PDB file of C-alpha atoms in Angstrom:
ATOM      1  CA  MET A  12      14.004  -2.081 -24.286  1.00 70.00           C
ATOM      2  CA  ALA A  13      14.715   1.637 -23.944  1.00 81.00           C
ATOM      3  CA  LYS A  14      11.093   2.610 -24.573  1.00 93.00           C
ATOM      4  CA  ALA A  15       9.791  -0.122 -22.270  1.00 93.00           C
ATOM      5  CA  ASP A  16      12.213   0.943 -19.535  1.00 93.00           C
ATOM      6  CA  ALA A  17      11.055   4.539 -19.876  1.00 96.00           C
ATOM      7  CA  ILE A  18       7.447   3.429 -19.375  1.00 96.00           C
ATOM      8  CA  ILE A  19       8.433   1.452 -16.279  1.00 95.00           C
ATOM      9  CA  ARG A  20       9.963   4.633 -14.915  1.00 95.00           C
ATOM     10  CA  GLN A  21       6.755   6.525 -15.658  1.00 96.00           C
ATOM     11  CA  ILE A  22       4.693   3.942 -13.766  1.00 96.00           C
ATOM     12  CA  THR A  23       7.114   3.888 -10.851  1.00 95.00           C
ATOM     13  CA  ASP A  24       7.270   7.681 -10.653  1.00 95.00           C
ATOM     14  CA  LEU A  25       3.479   7.987 -10.840  1.00 97.00           C
ATOM     15  CA  ILE A  26       2.894   5.522  -8.009  1.00 96.00           C
ATOM     16  CA  GLU A  27       5.657   6.897  -5.799  1.00 95.00           C
ATOM     17  CA  ALA A  28       4.516  10.490  -6.349  1.00 96.00           C
ATOM     18  CA  ARG A  29       0.954   9.601  -5.374  1.00 97.00           C
ATOM     19  CA  ILE A  30       2.111   7.742  -2.263  1.00 96.00           C
ATOM     20  CA  ASP A  31       4.377  10.642  -1.249  1.00 95.00           C
ATOM     21  CA  ALA A  32       1.630  13.214  -1.833  1.00 96.00           C
ATOM     22  CA  TRP A  33      -0.858  11.214   0.210  1.00 97.00           C
ATOM     23  CA  ASN A  34       1.569  10.533   3.049  1.00 95.00           C
ATOM     24  CA  SER A  35       2.615  14.184   3.243  1.00 96.00           C
ATOM     25  CA  ASN A  36      -0.995  15.217   3.979  1.00 95.00           C
ATOM     26  CA  MET A  37      -1.887  12.629   6.625  1.00 96.00           C
ATOM     27  CA  PRO A  38       0.231  13.858   9.579  1.00 95.00           C
ATOM     28  CA  LYS A  39      -1.460  17.271   9.531  1.00 96.00           C
ATOM     29  CA  LEU A  40      -4.855  15.590   9.292  1.00 96.00           C
ATOM     30  CA  GLN A  41      -3.982  13.523  12.361  1.00 95.00           C
ATOM     31  CA  GLU A  42      -2.921  16.681  14.208  1.00 96.00           C
ATOM     32  CA  ASP A  43      -6.111  18.502  13.227  1.00 97.00           C
ATOM     33  CA  ALA A  44      -8.132  15.564  14.549  1.00 97.00           C
ATOM     34  CA  TYR A  45      -6.148  15.612  17.797  1.00 96.00           C
ATOM     35  CA  LYS A  46      -6.896  19.314  18.208  1.00 96.00           C
ATOM     36  CA  VAL A  47     -10.613  18.464  17.958  1.00 96.00           C
ATOM     37  CA  VAL A  48     -10.175  15.942  20.761  1.00 95.00           C
ATOM     38  CA  LEU A  49      -8.290  18.466  22.912  1.00 94.00           C
ATOM     39  CA  GLU A  50     -10.855  21.210  22.364  1.00 95.00           C
ATOM     40  CA  LEU A  51     -14.080  19.246  22.729  1.00 95.00           C
ATOM     41  CA  SER A  52     -12.927  16.984  25.550  1.00 93.00           C
ATOM     42  CA  SER A  53     -12.715  20.118  27.703  1.00 93.00           C
ATOM     43  CA  GLU A  54     -16.529  20.034  27.688  1.00 94.00           C
ATOM     44  CA  LEU A  55     -16.571  16.715  29.557  1.00 93.00           C
ATOM     45  CA  GLU A  56     -17.982  16.855  33.068  1.00 93.00           C
ATOM     46  CA  THR A  57     -15.586  15.635  35.751  1.00 91.00           C
ATOM     47  CA  THR A  58     -15.703  14.967  39.468  1.00 90.00           C
ATOM     48  CA  ASN A  59     -12.435  15.102  41.381  1.00 86.00           C
ATOM     49  CA  GLY A  60     -10.605  14.867  38.048  1.00 85.00           C
ATOM     50  CA  GLN A  61     -12.532  11.771  36.881  1.00 91.00           C
ATOM     51  CA  ILE A  62     -14.838  11.811  33.857  1.00 92.00           C
ATOM     52  CA  LYS A  63     -18.446  11.404  34.978  1.00 92.00           C
ATOM     53  CA  PRO A  64     -20.715   8.766  33.353  1.00 91.00           C
ATOM     54  CA  SER A  65     -23.359  11.422  32.658  1.00 92.00           C
ATOM     55  CA  VAL A  66     -25.903  12.030  29.904  1.00 92.00           C
ATOM     56  CA  LYS A  67     -24.064  15.237  28.993  1.00 94.00           C
ATOM     57  CA  ASN A  68     -20.815  13.343  28.573  1.00 93.00           C
ATOM     58  CA  ILE A  69     -22.461  10.715  26.381  1.00 92.00           C
ATOM     59  CA  LYS A  70     -23.684  13.532  24.130  1.00 94.00           C
ATOM     60  CA  THR A  71     -20.202  15.080  24.142  1.00 94.00           C
ATOM     61  CA  ILE A  72     -18.708  11.764  23.024  1.00 94.00           C
ATOM     62  CA  ALA A  73     -21.105  11.669  20.078  1.00 95.00           C
ATOM     63  CA  LYS A  74     -20.205  15.282  19.273  1.00 96.00           C
ATOM     64  CA  ILE A  75     -16.481  14.505  19.317  1.00 95.00           C
ATOM     65  CA  LYS A  76     -16.980  11.520  16.999  1.00 95.00           C
ATOM     66  CA  ALA A  77     -19.046  13.581  14.544  1.00 96.00           C
ATOM     67  CA  GLU A  78     -16.460  16.390  14.475  1.00 97.00           C
ATOM     68  CA  LEU A  79     -13.628  13.906  13.980  1.00 96.00           C
ATOM     69  CA  ASP A  80     -15.399  12.368  10.992  1.00 95.00           C
ATOM     70  CA  LYS A  81     -15.972  15.824   9.519  1.00 95.00           C
ATOM     71  CA  THR A  82     -12.354  16.884  10.136  1.00 96.00           C
ATOM     72  CA  VAL A  83     -10.757  13.821   8.552  1.00 96.00           C
ATOM     73  CA  PHE A  84     -13.111  13.220   5.651  1.00 94.00           C
ATOM     74  CA  ASN A  85     -12.908  16.798   4.390  1.00 95.00           C
ATOM     75  CA  LYS A  86     -12.804  18.118   0.826  1.00 96.00           C
ATOM     76  CA  GLU A  87      -9.023  17.804   0.562  1.00 96.00           C
ATOM     77  CA  TYR A  88      -9.189  14.185   1.652  1.00 97.00           C
ATOM     78  CA  GLN A  89     -11.917  13.431  -0.884  1.00 96.00           C
ATOM     79  CA  ASP A  90      -9.940  15.191  -3.626  1.00 96.00           C
ATOM     80  CA  ASP A  91      -6.879  13.079  -2.809  1.00 96.00           C
ATOM     81  CA  LEU A  92      -8.984   9.934  -2.948  1.00 96.00           C
ATOM     82  CA  ASP A  93     -10.426  10.982  -6.312  1.00 96.00           C
ATOM     83  CA  ALA A  94      -6.870  11.502  -7.594  1.00 97.00           C
ATOM     84  CA  ILE A  95      -5.997   7.917  -6.669  1.00 97.00           C
ATOM     85  CA  ILE A  96      -8.986   6.672  -8.649  1.00 97.00           C
ATOM     86  CA  GLU A  97      -7.753   8.610 -11.675  1.00 97.00           C
ATOM     87  CA  ASP A  98      -4.312   7.030 -11.241  1.00 97.00           C
ATOM     88  CA  TYR A  99      -5.754   3.593 -11.931  1.00 97.00           C
ATOM     89  CA  LYS A 100      -6.788   4.773 -15.378  1.00 97.00           C
ATOM     90  CA  THR A 101      -3.333   6.212 -16.054  1.00 97.00           C
ATOM     91  CA  ILE A 102      -1.583   3.060 -14.821  1.00 97.00           C
ATOM     92  CA  SER A 103      -3.768   0.949 -17.114  1.00 97.00           C
ATOM     93  CA  GLU A 104      -2.850   3.085 -20.098  1.00 97.00           C
ATOM     94  CA  LEU A 105       0.858   2.966 -19.268  1.00 97.00           C
ATOM     95  CA  GLN A 106       0.725  -0.791 -18.778  1.00 96.00           C
ATOM     96  CA  ARG A 107      -0.857  -1.223 -22.194  1.00 96.00           C
ATOM     97  CA  ASN A 108       1.899   0.927 -23.678  1.00 96.00           C
ATOM     98  CA  TYR A 109       4.525  -1.153 -21.884  1.00 96.00           C
ATOM     99  CA  PHE A 110       3.275  -4.426 -23.333  1.00 96.00           C
ATOM    100  CA  THR A 111       3.058  -2.875 -26.793  1.00 96.00           C
ATOM    101  CA  ALA A 112       6.709  -1.903 -26.450  1.00 96.00           C
ATOM    102  CA  VAL A 113       7.580  -5.454 -25.322  1.00 95.00           C
ATOM    103  CA  VAL A 114       5.585  -7.618 -27.739  1.00 94.00           C
ATOM    104  CA  GLY A 115       4.127  -5.304 -30.361  1.00 94.00           C
ATOM    105  CA  LYS A 116       0.462  -5.368 -31.261  1.00 93.00           C
ATOM    106  CA  TYR A 117      -1.736  -7.590 -29.069  1.00 93.00           C
ATOM    107  CA  LYS A 118      -5.360  -7.969 -28.027  1.00 93.00           C
ATOM    108  CA  VAL A 119      -6.167  -6.489 -24.630  1.00 92.00           C
ATOM    109  CA  PRO A 120      -8.164  -9.012 -22.529  1.00 93.00           C
ATOM    110  CA  SER A 121     -11.576  -7.632 -21.582  1.00 93.00           C
ATOM    111  CA  VAL A 122     -11.114  -8.858 -18.005  1.00 95.00           C
ATOM    112  CA  LEU A 123      -8.631  -6.033 -17.402  1.00 96.00           C
ATOM    113  CA  GLU A 124     -11.480  -3.515 -17.309  1.00 95.00           C
ATOM    114  CA  GLN A 125     -13.092  -5.529 -14.542  1.00 96.00           C
ATOM    115  CA  ILE A 126      -9.795  -5.780 -12.663  1.00 96.00           C
ATOM    116  CA  GLN A 127      -9.473  -1.993 -12.790  1.00 96.00           C
ATOM    117  CA  GLN A 128     -13.049  -1.465 -11.594  1.00 97.00           C
ATOM    118  CA  LEU A 129     -12.628  -3.929  -8.741  1.00 96.00           C
ATOM    119  CA  ALA A 130      -9.406  -2.209  -7.663  1.00 96.00           C
ATOM    120  CA  GLN A 131     -11.068   1.209  -7.707  1.00 97.00           C
ATOM    121  CA  ASP A 132     -14.055  -0.080  -5.711  1.00 97.00           C
ATOM    122  CA  ALA A 133     -11.729  -1.723  -3.190  1.00 96.00           C
ATOM    123  CA  VAL A 134      -9.697   1.411  -2.482  1.00 96.00           C
ATOM    124  CA  ILE A 135     -12.886   3.462  -2.073  1.00 96.00           C
ATOM    125  CA  ASN A 136     -14.143   0.884   0.448  1.00 96.00           C
ATOM    126  CA  GLN A 137     -10.820   0.905   2.308  1.00 97.00           C
ATOM    127  CA  LEU A 138     -10.328   4.674   2.391  1.00 97.00           C
ATOM    128  CA  GLY A 139     -13.946   5.847   2.378  1.00 95.00           C
ATOM    129  CA  GLN A 140     -15.757   7.396   5.324  1.00 93.00           C
ATOM    130  CA  ASP A 141     -17.014   4.109   6.761  1.00 94.00           C
ATOM    131  CA  ALA A 142     -13.512   2.614   6.723  1.00 95.00           C
ATOM    132  CA  ILE A 143     -11.947   5.702   8.321  1.00 95.00           C
ATOM    133  CA  SER A 144     -14.640   5.602  10.981  1.00 95.00           C
ATOM    134  CA  ALA A 145     -13.939   1.929  11.667  1.00 95.00           C
ATOM    135  CA  ASN A 146     -10.159   2.290  11.727  1.00 95.00           C
ATOM    136  CA  PHE A 147      -9.530   5.770  13.141  1.00 95.00           C
ATOM    137  CA  THR A 148     -12.353   7.890  14.514  1.00 95.00           C
ATOM    138  CA  GLY A 149     -14.314   4.939  15.897  1.00 95.00           C
ATOM    139  CA  PRO A 150     -11.418   3.614  18.025  1.00 95.00           C
ATOM    140  CA  ILE A 151     -10.885   7.135  19.410  1.00 95.00           C
ATOM    141  CA  GLN A 152     -14.525   7.147  20.450  1.00 94.00           C
ATOM    142  CA  ASP A 153     -14.008   3.718  22.050  1.00 94.00           C
ATOM    143  CA  ILE A 154     -11.053   5.060  24.061  1.00 93.00           C
ATOM    144  CA  LEU A 155     -13.233   7.886  25.343  1.00 91.00           C
ATOM    145  CA  VAL A 156     -16.170   5.604  26.161  1.00 92.00           C
ATOM    146  CA  LYS A 157     -13.849   3.330  28.139  1.00 91.00           C
ATOM    147  CA  ASN A 158     -12.591   6.269  30.185  1.00 89.00           C
ATOM    148  CA  VAL A 159     -16.139   7.455  30.855  1.00 88.00           C
ATOM    149  CA  THR A 160     -17.425   4.039  31.935  1.00 86.00           C
ATOM    150  CA  THR A 161     -14.384   3.179  34.061  1.00 87.00           C
ATOM    151  CA  GLY A 162     -13.968   6.571  35.673  1.00 84.00           C
ATOM    152  CA  GLY A 163     -10.781   7.569  33.896  1.00 88.00           C
ATOM    153  CA  SER A 164      -9.472  11.101  33.943  1.00 90.00           C
ATOM    154  CA  ARG A 165      -9.465  13.538  31.030  1.00 89.00           C
ATOM    155  CA  ALA A 166      -5.652  13.659  31.255  1.00 90.00           C
ATOM    156  CA  GLU A 167      -5.488   9.867  30.857  1.00 90.00           C
ATOM    157  CA  PHE A 168      -7.829   9.993  27.884  1.00 91.00           C
ATOM    158  CA  ILE A 169      -5.803  12.755  26.226  1.00 92.00           C
ATOM    159  CA  GLU A 170      -2.586  10.782  26.628  1.00 93.00           C
ATOM    160  CA  GLN A 171      -4.159   7.597  25.244  1.00 93.00           C
ATOM    161  CA  ALA A 172      -5.583   9.551  22.313  1.00 94.00           C
ATOM    162  CA  ARG A 173      -2.213  11.197  21.660  1.00 94.00           C
ATOM    163  CA  GLU A 174      -0.419   7.839  21.539  1.00 94.00           C
ATOM    164  CA  PHE A 175      -3.063   6.447  19.180  1.00 95.00           C
ATOM    165  CA  MET A 176      -3.470   9.453  16.912  1.00 95.00           C
ATOM    166  CA  LEU A 177      -0.082  11.123  16.466  1.00 95.00           C
ATOM    167  CA  ASN A 178       3.282  10.151  14.990  1.00 90.00           C
ATOM    168  CA  THR A 179       5.748   9.484  17.812  1.00 87.00           C
ATOM    169  CA  ASP A 180       9.194   7.964  18.250  1.00 86.00           C
ATOM    170  CA  ALA A 181       7.399   4.646  18.704  1.00 82.00           C
ATOM    171  CA  GLY A 182       5.871   4.825  15.211  1.00 90.00           C
ATOM    172  CA  ASP A 183       3.264   6.462  12.996  1.00 94.00           C
ATOM    173  CA  GLY A 184      -0.142   7.492  14.241  1.00 95.00           C
ATOM    174  CA  ARG A 185      -3.080   5.301  13.301  1.00 95.00           C
ATOM    175  CA  LEU A 186      -4.344   7.342  10.336  1.00 96.00           C
ATOM    176  CA  VAL A 187      -0.899   7.588   8.725  1.00 96.00           C
ATOM    177  CA  ARG A 188      -0.117   3.920   9.337  1.00 95.00           C
ATOM    178  CA  TYR A 189      -3.449   2.605   8.066  1.00 95.00           C
ATOM    179  CA  THR A 190      -3.822   4.763   4.966  1.00 96.00           C
ATOM    180  CA  LYS A 191      -0.137   4.551   3.977  1.00 95.00           C
ATOM    181  CA  GLN A 192      -0.369   0.794   3.574  1.00 94.00           C
ATOM    182  CA  ILE A 193      -3.687   0.954   1.718  1.00 96.00           C
ATOM    183  CA  VAL A 194      -2.481   3.539  -0.809  1.00 96.00           C
ATOM    184  CA  THR A 195       0.889   1.837  -1.352  1.00 95.00           C
ATOM    185  CA  ASP A 196      -0.501  -1.672  -1.720  1.00 95.00           C
ATOM    186  CA  SER A 197      -3.621  -0.810  -3.694  1.00 96.00           C
ATOM    187  CA  LEU A 198      -1.702   0.953  -6.474  1.00 97.00           C
ATOM    188  CA  ASN A 199       1.221  -1.471  -6.572  1.00 96.00           C
ATOM    189  CA  GLN A 200      -0.902  -4.609  -6.406  1.00 96.00           C
ATOM    190  CA  PHE A 201      -3.175  -3.297  -9.125  1.00 96.00           C
ATOM    191  CA  SER A 202      -0.154  -2.677 -11.362  1.00 96.00           C
ATOM    192  CA  ALA A 203       1.178  -6.143 -10.490  1.00 96.00           C
ATOM    193  CA  ASN A 204      -2.183  -7.796 -11.179  1.00 96.00           C
ATOM    194  CA  TYR A 205      -2.383  -6.049 -14.547  1.00 95.00           C
ATOM    195  CA  ASN A 206       1.124  -7.307 -15.341  1.00 94.00           C
ATOM    196  CA  ALA A 207       0.357 -10.878 -14.320  1.00 95.00           C
ATOM    197  CA  THR A 208      -2.895 -11.058 -16.286  1.00 96.00           C
ATOM    198  CA  LEU A 209      -1.314  -9.878 -19.528  1.00 95.00           C
ATOM    199  CA  THR A 210       1.815 -11.972 -18.931  1.00 96.00           C
ATOM    200  CA  ASP A 211      -0.258 -15.137 -18.717  1.00 95.00           C
ATOM    201  CA  ASP A 212      -2.373 -14.146 -21.696  1.00 95.00           C
ATOM    202  CA  LEU A 213       0.721 -13.561 -23.830  1.00 96.00           C
ATOM    203  CA  GLY A 214       2.656 -16.580 -22.532  1.00 95.00           C
ATOM    204  CA  LEU A 215       5.697 -14.608 -21.363  1.00 96.00           C
ATOM    205  CA  VAL A 216       8.112 -16.467 -19.063  1.00 96.00           C
ATOM    206  CA  TRP A 217      10.943 -13.984 -18.421  1.00 97.00           C
ATOM    207  CA  TYR A 218      10.905 -11.100 -15.931  1.00 97.00           C
ATOM    208  CA  LYS A 219      12.979  -8.397 -14.374  1.00 95.00           C
ATOM    209  CA  TYR A 220      12.526  -7.054 -10.859  1.00 95.00           C
ATOM    210  CA  ASP A 221      12.332  -3.266 -10.948  1.00 92.00           C
ATOM    211  CA  GLY A 222      11.798  -0.278  -8.699  1.00 88.00           C
ATOM    212  CA  SER A 223      13.776   2.166  -6.599  1.00 85.00           C
ATOM    213  CA  LEU A 224      15.403   1.283  -3.297  1.00 87.00           C
ATOM    214  CA  LYS A 225      14.778   3.308  -0.136  1.00 85.00           C
ATOM    215  CA  ASP A 226      16.063   3.268   3.422  1.00 85.00           C
ATOM    216  CA  THR A 227      12.995   1.207   4.311  1.00 83.00           C
ATOM    217  CA  SER A 228      13.534  -1.408   1.572  1.00 89.00           C
ATOM    218  CA  ARG A 229      13.692  -4.952   2.917  1.00 93.00           C
ATOM    219  CA  PRO A 230      16.769  -7.208   2.630  1.00 95.00           C
ATOM    220  CA  PHE A 231      14.837  -9.359   0.127  1.00 96.00           C
ATOM    221  CA  CYS A 232      14.215  -6.440  -2.237  1.00 95.00           C
ATOM    222  CA  ASP A 233      17.747  -5.117  -1.734  1.00 95.00           C
ATOM    223  CA  ALA A 234      19.154  -8.515  -2.723  1.00 95.00           C
ATOM    224  CA  LEU A 235      16.878  -9.049  -5.726  1.00 95.00           C
ATOM    225  CA  ILE A 236      17.560  -5.580  -7.130  1.00 95.00           C
ATOM    226  CA  ALA A 237      21.304  -6.077  -6.619  1.00 94.00           C
ATOM    227  CA  ALA A 238      21.090  -9.466  -8.368  1.00 95.00           C
ATOM    228  CA  LYS A 239      20.219  -7.689 -11.632  1.00 92.00           C
ATOM    229  CA  LYS A 240      23.865  -6.648 -11.869  1.00 91.00           C
ATOM    230  CA  SER A 241      25.269 -10.099 -11.130  1.00 89.00           C
ATOM    231  CA  CYS A 242      23.681 -13.542 -11.299  1.00 90.00           C
ATOM    232  CA  MET A 243      20.109 -12.622 -12.207  1.00 93.00           C
ATOM    233  CA  PRO A 244      19.795  -9.886 -14.847  1.00 94.00           C
ATOM    234  CA  TYR A 245      16.552 -11.588 -15.872  1.00 96.00           C
ATOM    235  CA  ILE A 246      14.343 -14.020 -13.966  1.00 97.00           C
ATOM    236  CA  HIS A 247      12.830 -17.142 -15.506  1.00 97.00           C
ATOM    237  CA  GLN A 248       9.452 -18.213 -14.155  1.00 96.00           C
ATOM    238  CA  SER A 249      10.966 -21.500 -12.960  1.00 96.00           C
ATOM    239  CA  GLN A 250      13.156 -19.511 -10.539  1.00 96.00           C
ATOM    240  CA  LEU A 251      10.238 -17.961  -8.673  1.00 96.00           C
ATOM    241  CA  GLU A 252       9.889 -20.810  -6.185  1.00 96.00           C
ATOM    242  CA  GLU A 253      13.515 -20.515  -5.121  1.00 96.00           C
ATOM    243  CA  ILE A 254      13.256 -16.726  -4.977  1.00 97.00           C
ATOM    244  CA  VAL A 255      10.191 -16.902  -2.702  1.00 97.00           C
ATOM    245  CA  SER A 256      12.158 -19.199  -0.388  1.00 97.00           C
ATOM    246  CA  GLY A 257      14.631 -16.343  -0.030  1.00 96.00           C
ATOM    247  CA  ILE A 258      17.553 -17.812  -1.951  1.00 96.00           C
ATOM    248  CA  ILE A 259      19.010 -15.202  -4.292  1.00 95.00           C
ATOM    249  CA  CYS A 260      22.288 -15.740  -6.115  1.00 93.00           C
ATOM    250  CA  GLY A 261      22.884 -18.729  -3.827  1.00 93.00           C
ATOM    251  CA  GLU A 262      22.592 -16.597  -0.691  1.00 94.00           C
ATOM    252  CA  GLN A 263      19.810 -16.848   1.889  1.00 97.00           C
ATOM    253  CA  VAL A 264      18.100 -13.585   2.852  1.00 96.00           C
ATOM    254  CA  PRO A 265      16.674 -13.237   6.404  1.00 96.00           C
ATOM    255  CA  ILE A 266      13.584 -15.370   7.015  1.00 97.00           C
ATOM    256  CA  TYR A 267      10.686 -14.497   9.330  1.00 95.00           C
ATOM    257  CA  ASP A 268      10.075 -17.516  11.569  1.00 95.00           C
ATOM    258  CA  LYS A 269       6.281 -17.125  11.742  1.00 95.00           C
ATOM    259  CA  THR A 270       5.795 -17.301   7.962  1.00 96.00           C
ATOM    260  CA  GLY A 271       8.909 -19.167   6.828  1.00 96.00           C
ATOM    261  CA  LEU A 272       9.270 -16.468   4.173  1.00 97.00           C
ATOM    262  CA  PRO A 273      11.679 -13.567   3.652  1.00 96.00           C
ATOM    263  CA  GLN A 274      11.092 -10.791   6.173  1.00 94.00           C
ATOM    264  CA  GLY A 275       8.177  -8.558   5.185  1.00 93.00           C
ATOM    265  CA  MET A 276       6.516 -10.978   2.767  1.00 96.00           C
ATOM    266  CA  ILE A 277       2.786 -11.544   3.070  1.00 96.00           C
ATOM    267  CA  ALA A 278       1.960 -14.875   4.720  1.00 96.00           C
ATOM    268  CA  GLY A 279       0.987 -17.442   2.106  1.00 96.00           C
ATOM    269  CA  THR A 280       3.098 -15.936  -0.668  1.00 97.00           C
ATOM    270  CA  ASN A 281       4.233 -18.607  -3.120  1.00 96.00           C
ATOM    271  CA  ALA A 282       5.618 -18.908  -6.630  1.00 95.00           C
ATOM    272  CA  SER A 283       2.138 -18.422  -8.106  1.00 93.00           C
ATOM    273  CA  ASN A 284       1.101 -15.258  -6.290  1.00 96.00           C
ATOM    274  CA  PHE A 285       4.565 -13.714  -5.830  1.00 97.00           C
ATOM    275  CA  ARG A 286       3.983 -11.654  -8.979  1.00 95.00           C
ATOM    276  CA  ILE A 287       1.143  -9.908  -7.111  1.00 96.00           C
ATOM    277  CA  ASN A 288       2.474  -9.899  -3.528  1.00 96.00           C
ATOM    278  CA  ARG A 289       6.105  -9.227  -4.477  1.00 95.00           C
ATOM    279  CA  GLY A 290       8.154  -8.165  -1.405  1.00 95.00           C
ATOM    280  CA  GLY A 291       5.100  -7.814   0.825  1.00 94.00           C
ATOM    281  CA  TYR A 292       3.074  -4.997   2.339  1.00 92.00           C
ATOM    282  CA  ASN A 293       4.249  -1.494   1.377  1.00 91.00           C
ATOM    283  CA  CYS A 294       6.493  -2.932  -1.362  1.00 93.00           C
ATOM    284  CA  ASN A 295       7.058  -0.546  -4.298  1.00 91.00           C
ATOM    285  CA  HIS A 296       8.811  -3.055  -6.556  1.00 94.00           C
ATOM    286  CA  GLN A 297       7.347  -4.839  -9.577  1.00 94.00           C
ATOM    287  CA  LEU A 298       8.068  -8.005 -11.511  1.00 95.00           C
ATOM    288  CA  TYR A 299       7.881  -6.838 -15.119  1.00 96.00           C
ATOM    289  CA  PRO A 300       7.653  -9.410 -17.930  1.00 96.00           C
ATOM    290  CA  VAL A 301      10.094  -9.092 -20.807  1.00 96.00           C
ATOM    291  CA  SER A 302      10.363 -10.638 -24.240  1.00 95.00           C
ATOM    292  CA  ALA A 303      12.674 -13.644 -24.500  1.00 95.00           C
ATOM    293  CA  ALA A 304      14.356 -11.806 -27.363  1.00 94.00           C
ATOM    294  CA  VAL A 305      16.080  -9.386 -24.935  1.00 95.00           C
ATOM    295  CA  VAL A 306      17.427 -12.194 -22.735  1.00 96.00           C
ATOM    296  CA  PRO A 307      20.986 -13.270 -23.672  1.00 94.00           C
ATOM    297  CA  LYS A 308      21.032 -16.611 -25.531  1.00 95.00           C
ATOM    298  CA  GLU A 309      23.371 -18.265 -23.021  1.00 94.00           C
ATOM    299  CA  LEU A 310      20.884 -17.460 -20.252  1.00 94.00           C
ATOM    300  CA  ARG A 311      17.903 -18.652 -22.275  1.00 95.00           C
ATOM    301  CA  ASP A 312      19.710 -21.919 -23.015  1.00 94.00           C
ATOM    302  CA  LYS A 313      20.045 -22.656 -19.292  1.00 93.00           C
ATOM    303  CA  PHE A 314      16.269 -22.709 -18.981  1.00 92.00           C
ATOM    304  CA  LYS A 315      15.198 -24.102 -22.345  1.00 86.00           C
ATOM    305  CA  ASN A 316      13.904 -27.286 -20.699  1.00 83.00           C
ATOM    306  CA  ALA A 317      12.447 -25.585 -17.618  1.00 75.00           C
TER     307      ALA A 317
END
């Protein structure tokens, strides 16, 4: 398993490095966008401190929106998005190498090419200019329009824009929050989907939960990673239902009342789709299939009739 484990580390490092690189660039992009708002909103006509509902102001709103789109969707942003697309190809290659290390020679299902293409198309749709307009620059425009039509002041608009756009003690700004989840989930879910497709094709039934823990890791992931050193060094597919219910090594992890699932899990997660959803949004962990040959015999015997 040494070679397979090394490949897992390569996949994990690749995904985490891409997420970190992306996330490190977004705060500055938010700040640059906010500077556009500060600069151009000074052109708004006001009366007694209130923004006038004038033709000039309507044109200024359109100008602010256009400059925001240009500022965010710049060359650096496009280059970062292109790099993510290239990562899908690298992840596919590493996944193929992983399964070769686990089972030896095998036939790669043709559907995996389609899965990769669909994943690439999806992330372009979610991070492309139209999506950024809908989720970031468009709402800023809406905030401004509301202040113009209701007679708000420029100071009120600036404060509302600041709360929406920038990282504060209350949380991340909108661009960071939105794109962070997309980048994290798109890469990890693609890797998970690749795993699940080949696992089913090869008839593998044993797994191990892998990935690094961070300060933001959820109790569920903390418990399942810790279980590798105690009661659950390997996971049999028949255990997935119990795991999704939040029972790990006989202990119940915190449950979110609205979903009835461990905190952070995506609503509707079950034993069938857990391999894709894993710990939920922004989860960096993976359920990697392993050959039964590496599982201790006494553990295999416990599940021989499962």
